Coordinates of C-alpha atoms in Angstrom, one line a residue:
M1 CA 99.2 193.1 48.6
S2 CA 100.0 196.0 51.1
T3 CA 102.3 195.3 54.0
L4 CA 100.2 194.2 56.9
G5 CA 100.4 194.9 60.6
G6 CA 100.4 198.7 60.3
W7 CA 97.2 199.2 62.2
Q8 CA 97.2 200.0 65.9
P9 CA 94.1 200.6 68.1
G10 CA 93.6 204.2 68.6
T11 CA 95.2 205.4 65.4
F12 CA 93.8 205.8 61.8
Y13 CA 95.3 203.6 59.1
L14 CA 93.5 202.5 55.9
P15 CA 95.4 199.6 54.3
R16 CA 94.8 198.8 50.7
L17 CA 94.8 195.2 49.8
E18 CA 94.1 193.0 46.7
Y19 CA 91.1 190.7 47.4
S20 CA 92.3 188.0 45.1
E21 CA 95.6 187.8 47.0
L22 CA 94.1 187.0 50.3
P23 CA 95.0 183.4 51.3
L24 CA 91.4 182.3 51.4
A25 CA 91.4 179.6 48.8
E26 CA 93.5 177.2 51.0
D27 CA 92.7 178.2 54.6
R28 CA 89.7 180.5 55.5
G29 CA 91.1 180.9 59.1
V30 CA 94.4 182.4 57.8
G31 CA 92.6 184.6 55.2
W32 CA 90.1 186.1 57.6
K33 CA 92.8 186.7 60.2
T34 CA 94.9 188.5 57.6
L35 CA 92.0 190.8 57.0
R36 CA 91.2 191.3 60.6
D37 CA 94.8 192.0 61.4
A38 CA 95.1 194.6 58.5
G39 CA 92.6 196.9 60.3
P40 CA 88.9 197.8 61.1
V41 CA 88.4 199.1 57.7
V42 CA 90.3 197.7 54.6
F43 CA 90.0 199.1 51.1
M44 CA 90.0 196.5 48.4
N45 CA 88.9 196.7 44.8
G46 CA 86.6 199.6 45.3
Y47 CA 84.9 198.5 48.6
Y48 CA 85.4 199.1 52.1
Y49 CA 85.6 195.9 54.1
L50 CA 84.5 196.0 57.7
T51 CA 86.4 193.4 59.7
Q52 CA 85.6 194.0 63.4
R53 CA 82.7 192.5 65.3
E54 CA 81.4 195.7 66.9
D55 CA 81.2 197.5 63.5
V56 CA 79.8 194.7 61.5
L57 CA 77.1 194.1 63.8
A58 CA 76.2 197.7 64.2
A59 CA 76.0 197.9 60.3
L60 CA 73.8 194.7 60.2
R61 CA 71.4 196.3 62.6
N62 CA 71.1 199.7 60.9
P63 CA 69.7 199.3 57.4
K64 CA 68.8 203.0 57.4
V65 CA 72.5 203.8 57.2
F66 CA 73.9 200.6 55.7
S67 CA 71.4 199.9 52.9
S68 CA 70.8 196.7 51.1
T69 CA 69.4 198.5 48.0
I70 CA 72.8 198.1 46.5
L71 CA 71.7 194.6 45.7
Q72 CA 69.0 195.8 43.2
P73 CA 70.5 196.4 39.8
P74 CA 69.4 199.9 38.8
S75 CA 68.3 199.0 35.3
D76 CA 66.6 195.8 36.2
P77 CA 62.8 195.9 36.7
L78 CA 62.7 192.5 38.6
P79 CA 62.6 193.2 42.2
V80 CA 65.2 191.3 44.3
I81 CA 62.7 190.3 47.1
P82 CA 63.3 190.6 50.0
L83 CA 67.0 191.0 49.9
A84 CA 67.4 194.4 48.2
F85 CA 64.8 196.2 50.2
D86 CA 65.1 198.1 53.5
P87 CA 62.4 198.8 56.1
P88 CA 59.7 199.5 55.7
Q89 CA 59.3 197.6 52.4
H90 CA 61.5 194.8 53.7
T91 CA 59.4 194.5 56.9
R92 CA 56.4 194.0 54.7
Y93 CA 57.9 191.3 52.6
R94 CA 59.5 189.5 55.7
K95 CA 56.1 189.5 57.5
I96 CA 54.5 188.0 54.5
L97 CA 57.1 185.3 53.8
Q98 CA 58.2 184.4 57.4
P99 CA 55.4 182.0 58.1
Y100 CA 56.2 179.8 55.1
F101 CA 60.0 179.8 56.0
S102 CA 59.6 179.3 59.8
P103 CA 60.2 175.9 61.5
T104 CA 56.5 175.4 61.9
G105 CA 55.7 176.4 58.3
L106 CA 58.3 174.0 57.0
S107 CA 57.4 171.1 59.3
K108 CA 55.3 169.6 56.6
S109 CA 58.1 169.7 54.1
R110 CA 60.4 167.7 56.2
P111 CA 59.2 164.3 55.0
V112 CA 59.9 165.5 51.4
L113 CA 63.3 166.6 52.2
Q114 CA 64.0 163.3 54.0
R115 CA 62.7 161.4 51.1
H116 CA 65.1 163.0 48.6
A117 CA 68.1 162.5 50.9
T118 CA 67.3 158.9 51.5
E119 CA 66.9 158.1 47.8
M120 CA 69.8 160.1 46.6
I121 CA 72.3 158.9 49.2
G122 CA 70.9 155.3 48.7
A123 CA 71.7 155.5 45.1
L124 CA 75.3 156.4 45.9
A125 CA 75.9 154.0 48.8
G126 CA 76.3 151.0 46.6
Q127 CA 78.9 152.5 44.5
G128 CA 81.7 152.7 47.0
K129 CA 82.7 156.2 46.0
C130 CA 81.6 159.6 44.6
E131 CA 82.6 163.1 44.0
V132 CA 80.3 164.6 46.6
M133 CA 80.1 168.1 44.9
A134 CA 79.0 166.9 41.5
D135 CA 77.1 163.7 42.3
F136 CA 75.1 165.0 45.3
A137 CA 75.7 168.5 46.8
R138 CA 74.9 170.3 43.7
L139 CA 71.8 168.2 42.9
Y140 CA 70.0 167.9 46.2
P141 CA 69.1 171.5 46.9
F142 CA 67.6 171.9 43.3
Q143 CA 65.7 168.7 43.6
A144 CA 64.3 169.7 46.9
F145 CA 63.4 173.2 45.5
L146 CA 61.5 171.7 42.6
D147 CA 59.4 169.5 44.9
L148 CA 58.6 172.4 47.3
Y149 CA 57.5 174.4 44.4
G150 CA 55.4 171.6 42.9
L151 CA 57.6 171.5 39.7
P152 CA 58.8 168.4 37.6
L153 CA 61.8 166.9 39.0
E154 CA 63.0 166.2 35.7
D155 CA 63.8 170.0 35.3
R156 CA 66.6 169.8 37.8
D157 CA 69.5 169.6 35.5
Q158 CA 68.0 172.4 33.2
L159 CA 67.5 174.6 36.2
I160 CA 71.1 174.2 37.4
A161 CA 72.3 174.9 34.0
W162 CA 70.4 178.2 33.8
K163 CA 71.7 179.1 37.2
D164 CA 75.3 178.4 36.3
A165 CA 74.9 180.5 33.2
I166 CA 73.7 183.5 35.3
V167 CA 75.9 183.3 38.4
G168 CA 78.3 180.4 37.9
D169 CA 82.0 180.8 38.1
K170 CA 82.8 179.1 34.8
E171 CA 85.3 180.7 32.5
Y172 CA 84.7 181.8 29.0
L173 CA 80.9 182.2 29.4
T174 CA 79.7 184.8 26.8
M175 CA 77.3 187.5 27.5
A176 CA 74.8 185.8 25.1
E177 CA 75.0 182.8 27.1
V178 CA 74.4 184.6 30.3
A179 CA 71.5 186.5 28.8
A180 CA 70.0 183.4 27.4
G181 CA 70.1 181.6 30.7
Q182 CA 68.5 184.6 32.3
V183 CA 65.6 184.9 29.8
E184 CA 64.9 181.1 29.8
L185 CA 64.8 180.9 33.6
L186 CA 62.5 183.8 33.9
E187 CA 60.2 182.4 31.3
Y188 CA 60.2 179.1 33.2
L189 CA 59.3 180.9 36.4
A190 CA 56.7 183.0 34.7
K191 CA 55.0 180.1 33.3
A192 CA 54.9 178.4 36.7
I193 CA 53.3 181.4 38.3
R194 CA 50.6 181.6 35.5
Q195 CA 49.8 178.0 36.0
R196 CA 49.5 178.5 39.8
R197 CA 47.2 181.6 39.3
E198 CA 44.9 179.3 37.3
N199 CA 45.1 176.3 39.3
P200 CA 46.8 176.7 42.8
G201 CA 47.8 173.8 44.8
S202 CA 49.4 173.0 48.1
D203 CA 53.0 173.8 47.1
M204 CA 55.0 176.7 48.5
L205 CA 54.6 178.9 45.6
S206 CA 50.8 178.5 45.5
R207 CA 50.6 179.2 49.2
V208 CA 52.5 182.4 49.0
M209 CA 50.4 183.5 46.0
T210 CA 47.1 182.8 47.7
G211 CA 48.1 184.0 51.1
P212 CA 47.4 187.3 52.9
G213 CA 50.3 189.1 51.2
D214 CA 48.6 189.7 47.8
F215 CA 51.9 189.4 46.0
T216 CA 51.9 190.5 42.3
D217 CA 53.2 188.3 39.6
I218 CA 56.5 190.4 39.4
E219 CA 57.0 190.1 43.1
L220 CA 56.6 186.3 42.9
L221 CA 58.9 186.2 40.1
G222 CA 61.6 188.3 41.9
M223 CA 61.2 186.2 45.0
S224 CA 61.5 182.8 43.1
H225 CA 64.4 184.1 41.0
L226 CA 66.4 185.1 44.1
L227 CA 65.7 181.8 45.8
I228 CA 67.2 179.8 42.9
L229 CA 70.2 182.2 42.3
A230 CA 71.1 182.8 46.0
G231 CA 69.4 180.3 48.2
L232 CA 70.4 177.0 46.8
D233 CA 74.2 177.1 46.2
T234 CA 74.5 177.9 49.9
V235 CA 73.2 174.6 50.9
T236 CA 75.5 172.9 48.3
A237 CA 78.5 174.5 49.8
I238 CA 77.6 173.5 53.4
I239 CA 76.9 169.9 52.4
G240 CA 80.5 169.7 51.0
F241 CA 82.1 171.4 54.0
S242 CA 80.2 169.1 56.4
L243 CA 81.0 165.8 54.7
F244 CA 84.6 166.8 54.4
E245 CA 84.9 167.4 58.3
L246 CA 83.1 164.1 58.9
A247 CA 85.4 162.3 56.3
R248 CA 88.5 163.3 58.3
R249 CA 87.0 162.8 61.8
P250 CA 85.9 159.1 62.4
Q251 CA 85.4 159.6 66.1
L252 CA 83.0 162.5 65.3
R253 CA 81.1 160.3 62.9
G254 CA 80.6 157.8 65.7
E255 CA 79.5 160.4 68.1
L256 CA 76.8 161.9 65.8
R257 CA 75.5 158.4 64.9
D258 CA 75.1 157.5 68.6
N259 CA 73.6 161.0 69.4
P260 CA 71.8 162.4 66.3
R261 CA 70.7 165.3 68.5
Q262 CA 74.3 166.6 68.2
I263 CA 74.0 166.9 64.4
R264 CA 72.3 170.3 64.8
V265 CA 75.3 171.5 66.8
F266 CA 77.7 170.2 64.2
I267 CA 75.8 171.9 61.4
E268 CA 75.8 175.2 63.2
E269 CA 79.6 175.0 63.6
I270 CA 80.1 174.4 59.9
I271 CA 77.9 177.3 59.0
R272 CA 79.9 179.4 61.5
L273 CA 83.3 178.4 60.1
Q274 CA 82.4 178.1 56.4
P275 CA 79.6 180.5 55.5
P276 CA 79.0 180.2 51.8
A277 CA 78.2 184.0 51.6
P278 CA 80.9 185.2 53.9
V279 CA 80.3 188.9 53.2
A280 CA 77.2 191.2 52.9
P281 CA 77.2 194.1 50.5
R282 CA 75.9 197.4 51.7
I283 CA 75.9 201.0 50.6
V284 CA 76.2 203.9 52.9
T285 CA 73.4 206.4 52.9
E286 CA 74.8 209.2 55.1
F287 CA 78.1 210.1 56.7
V288 CA 79.1 207.5 59.2
N289 CA 82.3 206.9 61.2
V290 CA 83.6 203.4 61.2
G291 CA 87.0 202.3 62.6
G292 CA 88.3 205.8 62.8
M293 CA 87.4 207.0 59.5
T294 CA 84.3 208.8 57.9
L295 CA 82.6 207.0 55.0
P296 CA 80.6 209.5 52.8
P297 CA 77.2 208.6 51.3
G298 CA 77.5 206.2 48.4
S299 CA 80.4 204.4 49.8
Q300 CA 80.1 200.6 49.1
V301 CA 81.0 198.4 52.2
R302 CA 81.4 194.7 52.5
L303 CA 80.5 193.3 56.1
C304 CA 82.8 190.4 56.9
M305 CA 80.6 188.1 58.8
A306 CA 82.9 185.1 58.3
A307 CA 85.8 187.2 59.7
I308 CA 83.9 188.0 63.0
N309 CA 82.8 184.4 63.4
R310 CA 86.5 183.4 64.1
D311 CA 87.7 186.5 65.8
G312 CA 88.6 184.8 69.1
S313 CA 86.5 187.4 71.0
D314 CA 84.9 184.5 73.1
E315 CA 85.7 181.0 73.6
W316 CA 83.6 179.6 70.8
S317 CA 84.7 182.0 68.0
T318 CA 87.6 179.9 67.1
D319 CA 89.1 178.4 63.9
D320 CA 88.0 174.9 64.9
L321 CA 84.8 173.1 65.5
V322 CA 83.4 173.7 68.9
L323 CA 81.3 170.7 69.8
D324 CA 80.4 171.1 73.4
G325 CA 76.7 170.1 73.0
K326 CA 75.5 173.8 72.7
V327 CA 74.4 175.8 69.7
H328 CA 76.5 179.0 70.0
R329 CA 75.6 182.3 68.3
H330 CA 77.3 183.1 64.9
W331 CA 76.6 185.2 61.9
G332 CA 76.9 182.6 59.2
F333 CA 73.3 183.4 58.2
G334 CA 73.8 187.2 58.5
G335 CA 72.1 189.3 61.1
G336 CA 69.7 192.2 61.7
P337 CA 66.6 192.5 59.8
H338 CA 68.2 191.0 56.6
R339 CA 69.1 187.7 58.4
C340 CA 68.8 184.8 55.9
L341 CA 65.1 184.1 55.3
G342 CA 65.9 180.5 54.3
S343 CA 68.0 179.6 57.2
H344 CA 65.5 177.2 58.8
L345 CA 65.0 175.4 55.5
A346 CA 68.8 175.0 55.2
R347 CA 69.0 173.6 58.8
I348 CA 66.4 171.1 58.1
E349 CA 68.0 170.1 54.8
L350 CA 71.4 169.8 56.3
T351 CA 70.4 167.9 59.5
V352 CA 68.5 165.4 57.3
I353 CA 71.4 164.9 54.9
V354 CA 74.0 164.5 57.6
G355 CA 71.9 162.0 59.5
E356 CA 71.0 160.0 56.5
W357 CA 74.6 159.9 55.2
L358 CA 75.8 158.6 58.4
K359 CA 73.1 156.0 58.5
Q360 CA 73.8 154.8 55.0
I361 CA 77.5 155.4 54.5
P362 CA 78.7 155.3 58.2
D363 CA 82.5 155.2 57.4
F364 CA 84.0 157.1 54.5
Q365 CA 87.3 158.9 53.7
A366 CA 88.9 161.4 51.4
P367 CA 92.1 160.4 49.5
T368 CA 95.2 161.1 51.6
D369 CA 96.5 163.7 49.0
Y370 CA 93.2 165.5 48.8
V371 CA 93.4 169.3 49.4
P372 CA 90.1 170.9 50.5
E373 CA 90.3 174.1 48.1
I374 CA 87.7 176.6 47.3
A375 CA 87.4 178.5 44.0
F376 CA 88.5 182.0 44.8
P377 CA 87.7 184.7 44.0
S378 CA 84.0 183.4 43.7
K379 CA 80.6 184.6 44.3
S380 CA 80.1 181.9 47.0
F381 CA 82.5 179.8 48.8
A382 CA 82.3 176.0 48.2
L383 CA 84.7 173.2 47.7
K384 CA 85.8 172.8 44.2
S385 CA 85.5 168.9 44.7
L386 CA 85.3 166.3 47.3
P387 CA 86.1 162.8 46.3
L388 CA 85.1 160.2 49.0
R389 CA 85.4 156.4 49.2
W390 CA 83.8 153.8 51.5
G391 CA 83.1 150.1 51.8

């Protein structure tokens, strides 16, 4: 790792760091501060990381210059919808999909999400202990997805296995295993799309398919594929971080039980502090000046949303929970036109889960020697494990 502290405002300095050496595994606050302190632009492993709030927000709001098309593999015909498209194509996709992922559009799904949380947490409550990540957090988002899509719940573990083969961080996974997982998942989704074309129902896939957007089968396949690979592990991660914070804060557990409306504030703070997808990849389309240097077209950048969420530029952008009864702005779900489409679904799921956990398992703890560590480097940030005990 390069020597830090060389950057001073008003001077140009491009530090070169090694991403894997950042102290993010043990303490995200220290890790992101290390990056912010290094400079406004930090070169790591072939990418330019933007670390300052003004630069990150300007890039998020300017897809013409900071393009998301880098997320579309050039040799892959499957469209990464809507993430890898810039306006105007992205605008069309968002306009079509937004009604289904809005609070109003998801209101009818809340009972389904509540039922899964109630049943799954109820099954754990009598055991007196669990490993949260394996026993609950990894499972719930996929179970909820299958129900929302009108697919058999018994397919849950197979769906997770395919996802892990494609994007998981397991060691020693062969290319053949990755390819097999990809093919089998796409075949599974293509079959579901064919069935809905022949016999549409009331599930989300059918409603998108028969709605005003006139999505093609390949567009539906790309949207569904992205939702599984990028939209479910994020909820898994936030479940883990939420329950860890509650495990070590008995007073907070009591406050949230007494005033469930504050659960939403708590959830937003966890997302601010521990966003599962902490950086946003972009590619520069024209010469642009950032942090005192000029990036040429084709430069690959990483927008450090997690770093600006903790930058101390206002009283609520701190390294600790700010629970003053207000929901403060943050960029845990990104920003600009590419702000996370599934953010409202995630909020409903997490609010339901925390409320139900506190109801059925009101007092719980992690072992005294437990270390809340994430796998790093990793495609997403989530606790490796979270053992809890109660009763």
